[in-house]
Coordinates of C-alpha atoms and ligand atoms in Angstrom, one line a residue:
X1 CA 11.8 -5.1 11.6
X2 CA 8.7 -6.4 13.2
X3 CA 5.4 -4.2 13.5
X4 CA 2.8 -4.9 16.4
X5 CA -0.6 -4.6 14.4
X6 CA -2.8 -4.9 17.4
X7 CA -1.5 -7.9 18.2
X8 CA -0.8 -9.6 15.5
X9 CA 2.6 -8.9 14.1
X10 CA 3.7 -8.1 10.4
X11 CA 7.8 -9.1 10.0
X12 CA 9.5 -7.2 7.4
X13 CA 12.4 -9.1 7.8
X14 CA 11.8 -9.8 4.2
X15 CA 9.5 -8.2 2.0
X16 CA 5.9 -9.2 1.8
X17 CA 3.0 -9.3 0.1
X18 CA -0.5 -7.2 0.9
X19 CA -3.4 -8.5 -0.8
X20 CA -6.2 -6.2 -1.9
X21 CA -10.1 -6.6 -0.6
X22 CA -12.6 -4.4 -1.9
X23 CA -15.9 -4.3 -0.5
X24 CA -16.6 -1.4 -2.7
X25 CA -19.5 -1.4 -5.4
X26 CA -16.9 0.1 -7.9
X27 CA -13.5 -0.7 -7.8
X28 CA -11.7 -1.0 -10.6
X29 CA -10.9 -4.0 -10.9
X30 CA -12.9 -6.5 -9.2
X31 CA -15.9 -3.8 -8.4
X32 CA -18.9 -5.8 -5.9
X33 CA -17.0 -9.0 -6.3
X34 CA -16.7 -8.8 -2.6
X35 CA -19.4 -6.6 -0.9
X36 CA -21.2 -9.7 0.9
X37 CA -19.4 -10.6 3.7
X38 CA -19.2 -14.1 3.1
X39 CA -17.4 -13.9 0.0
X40 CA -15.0 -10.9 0.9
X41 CA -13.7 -13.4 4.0
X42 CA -13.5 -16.4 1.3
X43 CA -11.2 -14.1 -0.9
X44 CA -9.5 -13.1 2.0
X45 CA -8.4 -16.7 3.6
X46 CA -7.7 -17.8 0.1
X47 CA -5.3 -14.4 -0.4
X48 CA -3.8 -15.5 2.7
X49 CA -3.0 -19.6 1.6
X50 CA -1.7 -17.7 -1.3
X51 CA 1.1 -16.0 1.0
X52 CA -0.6 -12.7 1.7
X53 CA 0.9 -11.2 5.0
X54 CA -1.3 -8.5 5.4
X55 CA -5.1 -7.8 4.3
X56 CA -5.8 -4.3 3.1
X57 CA -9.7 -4.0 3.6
X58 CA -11.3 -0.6 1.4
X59 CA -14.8 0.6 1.1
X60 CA -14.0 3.6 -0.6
X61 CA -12.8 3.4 -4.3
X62 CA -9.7 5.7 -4.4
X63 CA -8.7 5.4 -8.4
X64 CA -9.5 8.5 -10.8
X65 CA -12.7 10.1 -11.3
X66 CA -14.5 7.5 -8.6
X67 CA -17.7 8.8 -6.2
X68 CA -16.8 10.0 -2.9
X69 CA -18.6 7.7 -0.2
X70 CA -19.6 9.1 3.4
X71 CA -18.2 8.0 7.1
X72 CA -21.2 5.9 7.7
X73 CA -21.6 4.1 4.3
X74 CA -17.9 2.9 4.7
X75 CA -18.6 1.7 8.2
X76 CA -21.6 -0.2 7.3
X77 CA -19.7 -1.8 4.6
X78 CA -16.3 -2.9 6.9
X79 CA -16.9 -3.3 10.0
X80 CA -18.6 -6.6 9.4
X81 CA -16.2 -7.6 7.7
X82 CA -13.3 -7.1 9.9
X83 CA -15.1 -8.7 12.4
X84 CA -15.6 -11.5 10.6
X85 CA -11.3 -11.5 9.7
X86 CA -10.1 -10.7 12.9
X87 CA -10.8 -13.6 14.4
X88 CA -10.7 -16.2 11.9
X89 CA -7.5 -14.9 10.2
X90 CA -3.9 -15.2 11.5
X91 CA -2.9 -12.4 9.6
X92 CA -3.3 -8.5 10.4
X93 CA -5.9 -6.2 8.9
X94 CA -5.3 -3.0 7.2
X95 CA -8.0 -0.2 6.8
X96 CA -8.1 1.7 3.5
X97 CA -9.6 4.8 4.9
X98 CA -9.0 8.7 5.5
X99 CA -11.7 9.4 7.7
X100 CA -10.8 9.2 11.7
X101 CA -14.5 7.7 12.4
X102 CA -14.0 5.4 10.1
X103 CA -10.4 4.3 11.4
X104 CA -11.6 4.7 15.1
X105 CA -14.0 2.1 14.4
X106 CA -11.9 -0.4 11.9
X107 CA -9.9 -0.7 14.6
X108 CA -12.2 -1.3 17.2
X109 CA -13.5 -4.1 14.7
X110 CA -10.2 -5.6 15.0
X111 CA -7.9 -3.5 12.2
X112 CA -4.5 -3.6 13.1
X113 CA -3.7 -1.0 10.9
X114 CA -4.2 2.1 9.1
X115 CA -3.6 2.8 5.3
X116 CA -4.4 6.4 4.3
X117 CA -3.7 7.3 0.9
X118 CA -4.3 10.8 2.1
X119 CA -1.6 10.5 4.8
X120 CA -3.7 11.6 7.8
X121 CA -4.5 15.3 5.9
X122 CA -8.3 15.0 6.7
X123 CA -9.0 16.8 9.8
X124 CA -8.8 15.1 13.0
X125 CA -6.8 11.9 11.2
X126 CA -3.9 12.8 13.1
X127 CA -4.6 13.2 16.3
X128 CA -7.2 9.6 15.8
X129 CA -4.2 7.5 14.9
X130 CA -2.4 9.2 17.5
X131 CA -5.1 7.6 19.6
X132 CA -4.5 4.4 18.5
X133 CA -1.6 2.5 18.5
X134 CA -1.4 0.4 15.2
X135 CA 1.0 1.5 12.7
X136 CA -0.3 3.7 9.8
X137 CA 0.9 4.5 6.0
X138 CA 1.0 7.4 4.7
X139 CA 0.8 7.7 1.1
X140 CA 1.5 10.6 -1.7
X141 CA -1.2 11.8 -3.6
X142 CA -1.2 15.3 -5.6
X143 CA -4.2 16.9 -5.4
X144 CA -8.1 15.4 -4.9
X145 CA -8.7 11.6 -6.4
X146 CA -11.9 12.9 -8.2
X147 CA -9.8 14.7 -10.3
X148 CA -5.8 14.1 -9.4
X149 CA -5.4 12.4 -12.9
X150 CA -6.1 15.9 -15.0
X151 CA -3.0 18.0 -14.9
X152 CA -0.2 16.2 -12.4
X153 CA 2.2 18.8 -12.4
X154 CA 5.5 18.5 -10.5
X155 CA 9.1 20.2 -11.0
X156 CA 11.4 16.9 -9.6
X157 CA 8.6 14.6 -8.7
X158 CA 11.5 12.0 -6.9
X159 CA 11.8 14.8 -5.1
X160 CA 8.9 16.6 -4.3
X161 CA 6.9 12.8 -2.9
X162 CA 10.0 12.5 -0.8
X163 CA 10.1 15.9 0.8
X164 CA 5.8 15.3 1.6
X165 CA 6.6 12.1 3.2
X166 CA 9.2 13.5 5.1
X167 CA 6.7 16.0 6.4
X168 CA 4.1 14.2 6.9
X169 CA 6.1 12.2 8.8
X170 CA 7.3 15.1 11.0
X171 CA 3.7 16.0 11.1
X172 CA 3.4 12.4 12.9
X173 CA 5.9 13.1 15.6
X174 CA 4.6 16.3 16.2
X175 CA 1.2 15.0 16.6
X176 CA 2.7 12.1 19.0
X177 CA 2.9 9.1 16.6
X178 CA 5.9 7.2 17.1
X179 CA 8.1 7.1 14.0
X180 CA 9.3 3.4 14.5
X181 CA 4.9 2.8 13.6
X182 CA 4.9 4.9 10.0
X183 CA 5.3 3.2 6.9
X184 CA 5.9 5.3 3.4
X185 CA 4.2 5.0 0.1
X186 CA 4.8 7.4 -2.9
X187 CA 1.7 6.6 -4.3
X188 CA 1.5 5.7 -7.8
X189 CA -1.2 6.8 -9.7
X190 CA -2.2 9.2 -7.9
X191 CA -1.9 12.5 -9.5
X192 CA 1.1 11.1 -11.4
X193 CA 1.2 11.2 -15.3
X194 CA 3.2 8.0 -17.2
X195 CA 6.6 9.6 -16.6
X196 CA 5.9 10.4 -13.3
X197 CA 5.2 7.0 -12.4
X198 CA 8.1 5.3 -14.2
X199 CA 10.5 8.1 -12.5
X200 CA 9.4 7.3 -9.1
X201 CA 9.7 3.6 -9.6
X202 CA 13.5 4.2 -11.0
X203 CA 14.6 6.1 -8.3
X204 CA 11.9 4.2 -5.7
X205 CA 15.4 3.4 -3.5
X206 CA 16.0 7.0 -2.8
X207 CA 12.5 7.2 -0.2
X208 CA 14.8 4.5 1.8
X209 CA 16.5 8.3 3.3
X210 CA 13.3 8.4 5.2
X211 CA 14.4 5.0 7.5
X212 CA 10.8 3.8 7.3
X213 CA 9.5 0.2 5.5
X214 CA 8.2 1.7 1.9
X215 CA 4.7 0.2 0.1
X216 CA 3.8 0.2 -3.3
X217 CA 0.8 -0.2 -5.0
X218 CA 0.9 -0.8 -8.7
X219 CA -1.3 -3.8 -9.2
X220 CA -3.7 -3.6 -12.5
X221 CA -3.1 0.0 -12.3
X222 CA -3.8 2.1 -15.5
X223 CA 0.0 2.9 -16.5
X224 CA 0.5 -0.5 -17.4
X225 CA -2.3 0.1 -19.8
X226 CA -0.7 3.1 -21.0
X227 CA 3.2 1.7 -21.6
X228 CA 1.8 -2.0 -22.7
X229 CA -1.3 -1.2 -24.1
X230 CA -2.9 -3.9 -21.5
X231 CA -6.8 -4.0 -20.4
X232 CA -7.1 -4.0 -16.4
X233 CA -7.4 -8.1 -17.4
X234 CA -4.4 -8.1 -18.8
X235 CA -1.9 -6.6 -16.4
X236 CA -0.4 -9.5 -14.1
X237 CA 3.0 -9.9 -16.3
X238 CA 3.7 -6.5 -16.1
X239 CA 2.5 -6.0 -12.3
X240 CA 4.7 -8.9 -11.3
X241 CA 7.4 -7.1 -12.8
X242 CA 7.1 -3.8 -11.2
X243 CA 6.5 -5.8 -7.8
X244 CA 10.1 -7.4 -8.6
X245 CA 11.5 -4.2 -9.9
X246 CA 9.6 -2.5 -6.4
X247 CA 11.9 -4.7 -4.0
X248 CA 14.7 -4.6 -5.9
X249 CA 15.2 -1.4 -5.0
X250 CA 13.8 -1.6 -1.3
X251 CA 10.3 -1.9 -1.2
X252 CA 8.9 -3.7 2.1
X253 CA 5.6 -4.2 1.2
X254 CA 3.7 -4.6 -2.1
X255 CA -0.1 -4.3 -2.2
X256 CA -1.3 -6.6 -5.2
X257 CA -4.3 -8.2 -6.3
X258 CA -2.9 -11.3 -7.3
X259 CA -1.2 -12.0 -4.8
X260 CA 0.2 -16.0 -5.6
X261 CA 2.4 -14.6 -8.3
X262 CA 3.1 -11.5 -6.6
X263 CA 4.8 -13.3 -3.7
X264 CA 7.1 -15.3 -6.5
X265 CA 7.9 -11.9 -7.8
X266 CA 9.0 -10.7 -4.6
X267 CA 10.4 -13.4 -2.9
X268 CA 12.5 -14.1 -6.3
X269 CA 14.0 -10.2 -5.9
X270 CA 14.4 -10.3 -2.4
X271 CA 16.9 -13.5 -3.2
X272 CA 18.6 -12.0 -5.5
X273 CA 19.0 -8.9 -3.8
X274 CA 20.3 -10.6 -0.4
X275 CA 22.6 -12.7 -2.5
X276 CA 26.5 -12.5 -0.5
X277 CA 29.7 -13.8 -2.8
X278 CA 31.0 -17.2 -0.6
X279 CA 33.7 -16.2 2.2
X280 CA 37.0 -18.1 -0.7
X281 CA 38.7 -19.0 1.9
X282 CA 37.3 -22.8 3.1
X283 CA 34.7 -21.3 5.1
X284 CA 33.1 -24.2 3.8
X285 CA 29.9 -22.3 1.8
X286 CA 29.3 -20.4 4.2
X287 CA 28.2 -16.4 3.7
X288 CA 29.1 -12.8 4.7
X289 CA 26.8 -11.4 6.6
Ligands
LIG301 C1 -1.6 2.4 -3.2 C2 -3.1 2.3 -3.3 C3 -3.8 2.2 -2.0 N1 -3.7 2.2 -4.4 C4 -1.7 2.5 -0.8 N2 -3.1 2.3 -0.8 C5 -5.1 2.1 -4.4 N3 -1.1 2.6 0.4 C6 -5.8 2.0 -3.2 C7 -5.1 3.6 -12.1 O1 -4.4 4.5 -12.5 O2 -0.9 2.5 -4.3 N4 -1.0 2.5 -2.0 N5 -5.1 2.1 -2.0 C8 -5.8 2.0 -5.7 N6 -5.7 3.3 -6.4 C9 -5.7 3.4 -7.8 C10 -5.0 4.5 -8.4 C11 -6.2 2.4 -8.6 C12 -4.8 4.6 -9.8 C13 -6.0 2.5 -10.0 C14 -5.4 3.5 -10.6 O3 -5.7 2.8 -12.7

């Protein structure tokens, strides 16, 4: 399946890799490592010699407990920046953003598309992407990310992210999105306690009822602190892992900070996974389809 990101297109013939730019004065993990333009490109041409297929640009720190930032601050901080990447980079662009102003003018900077980790619930994100025509994730998250980390409460959590995505998916169509440009994410992290997390990565396979490409994003996140006992510093075994663990059970995309060993990790799975028995009958090596 090939996407059309506004002109640059994204195959996920195989899975691939998204690598992770902050230009955000408190990310997690790398917080202002990347808020002057100059360096945010560097980091972003060198994500993309590491195998990086995608870009996902954010000015507004989703992860627990973090300040909410206004349309105009997040504009200020991207848009130079995805000027600056849409022509120099061969990849496409994704915008971390909820806000429609702050979409409409990503992708008027050169975005190609749209990653809302509040899958288009703000008003007016709807009917914006509608009047765009990148493709657009939508991702789970229970309750506010100021405070979605206090009491995640869900009866079947598998469950319960699949049956949002599947509306919010409907909500899509309704809204005139084609289906064929939404991509799925449950979300990890986000309003999810340990158990939650490790459920939805065991049973990650069972979003593929959906028929859309499915993203995760797991990198340095703080359940690997909680089930390894790993500072943020310390995560990459364990995040290469869950990427491997992510594809293996048919994730399209993974959005990593490291993104050299996270291509490995997902190339490696993908191998595995596409692996056919030889045809024993002289076919001479070659495969079933
Ligand atoms: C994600 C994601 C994202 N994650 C998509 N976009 C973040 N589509 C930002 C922690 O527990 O998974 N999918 N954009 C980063 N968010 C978090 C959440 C970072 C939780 C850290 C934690 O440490």
């Amino acid at each position: 399946m090939i996407l059309d990101c506004a002109g640059k297109s994204l195959d996920l013939g195989s899975p691939r890799v998204m690598g992770v730019l902050n230009v955000t004065p408190d990310s997690f993990s790398d917080g202002g490592r990347f808020l002057d333009p100059e360096a945010a490109v560097a980091h972003a041409h060198a994500m993309v010699a590491e195998g990086a297929a995608l870009i996902d640009v954010g000015a507004e720190s989703t992860r627990p407990g973090a300040a909410p930032v206004t349309a105009g601050e997040e504009i200020t901080r991207l848009v130079p920046v995805i000027r600056a990447l849409s022509s120099g980079l061969s990849v496409p662009i994704s915008v971390d953003t909820g806000k429609p102003e702050v979409m409409r003018a990503a992708v008027a900077a050169g975005a190609g598309m749209i990653n809302d980790v509040r899958a288009l619930r703000l008003p007016g994100a709807l009917e914006a992407v509608a009047g765009l025509e990148v493709p657009v994730c939508l991702m789970h998250l229970q309750g506010e990310p100021r405070t979605m980390q206090e009491t995640p409460r869900y009866g079947d959590v598998v469950r319960e992210v699949r049956e949002f995505l599947a509306g919010r998916l409907a909500a899509c169509v309704s809204a005139g999105i084609a289906p064929e440009r939404v991509i799925v994410d449950p979300g990890f992290g986000f309003g999810k306690s340990t158990g939650h997390n490790l459920l939805l990565l065991r049973h990650l396979n069972t979003l593929q009822v959906l028929g859309r490409p499915i993203l995760v994003g797991l990198s340095r996140k703080s359940v690997f602190g909680r089930v390894l006992g790993r500072a943020v510093g310390e995560r990459l075994a364990g995040g290469v892992a869950a990427a491997a663990l992510a594809v293996w059970q048919g994730a399209s995309l993974v959005r990593a900070h490291d993104v050299a060993a996270t291509v490995d990790a997902v190339r490696w799975a993908a191998a595995v996974r596409e692996a056919r028995a030889p045809i024993a009958d002289g076919a001479g090596g070659r495969t079933r389809g």
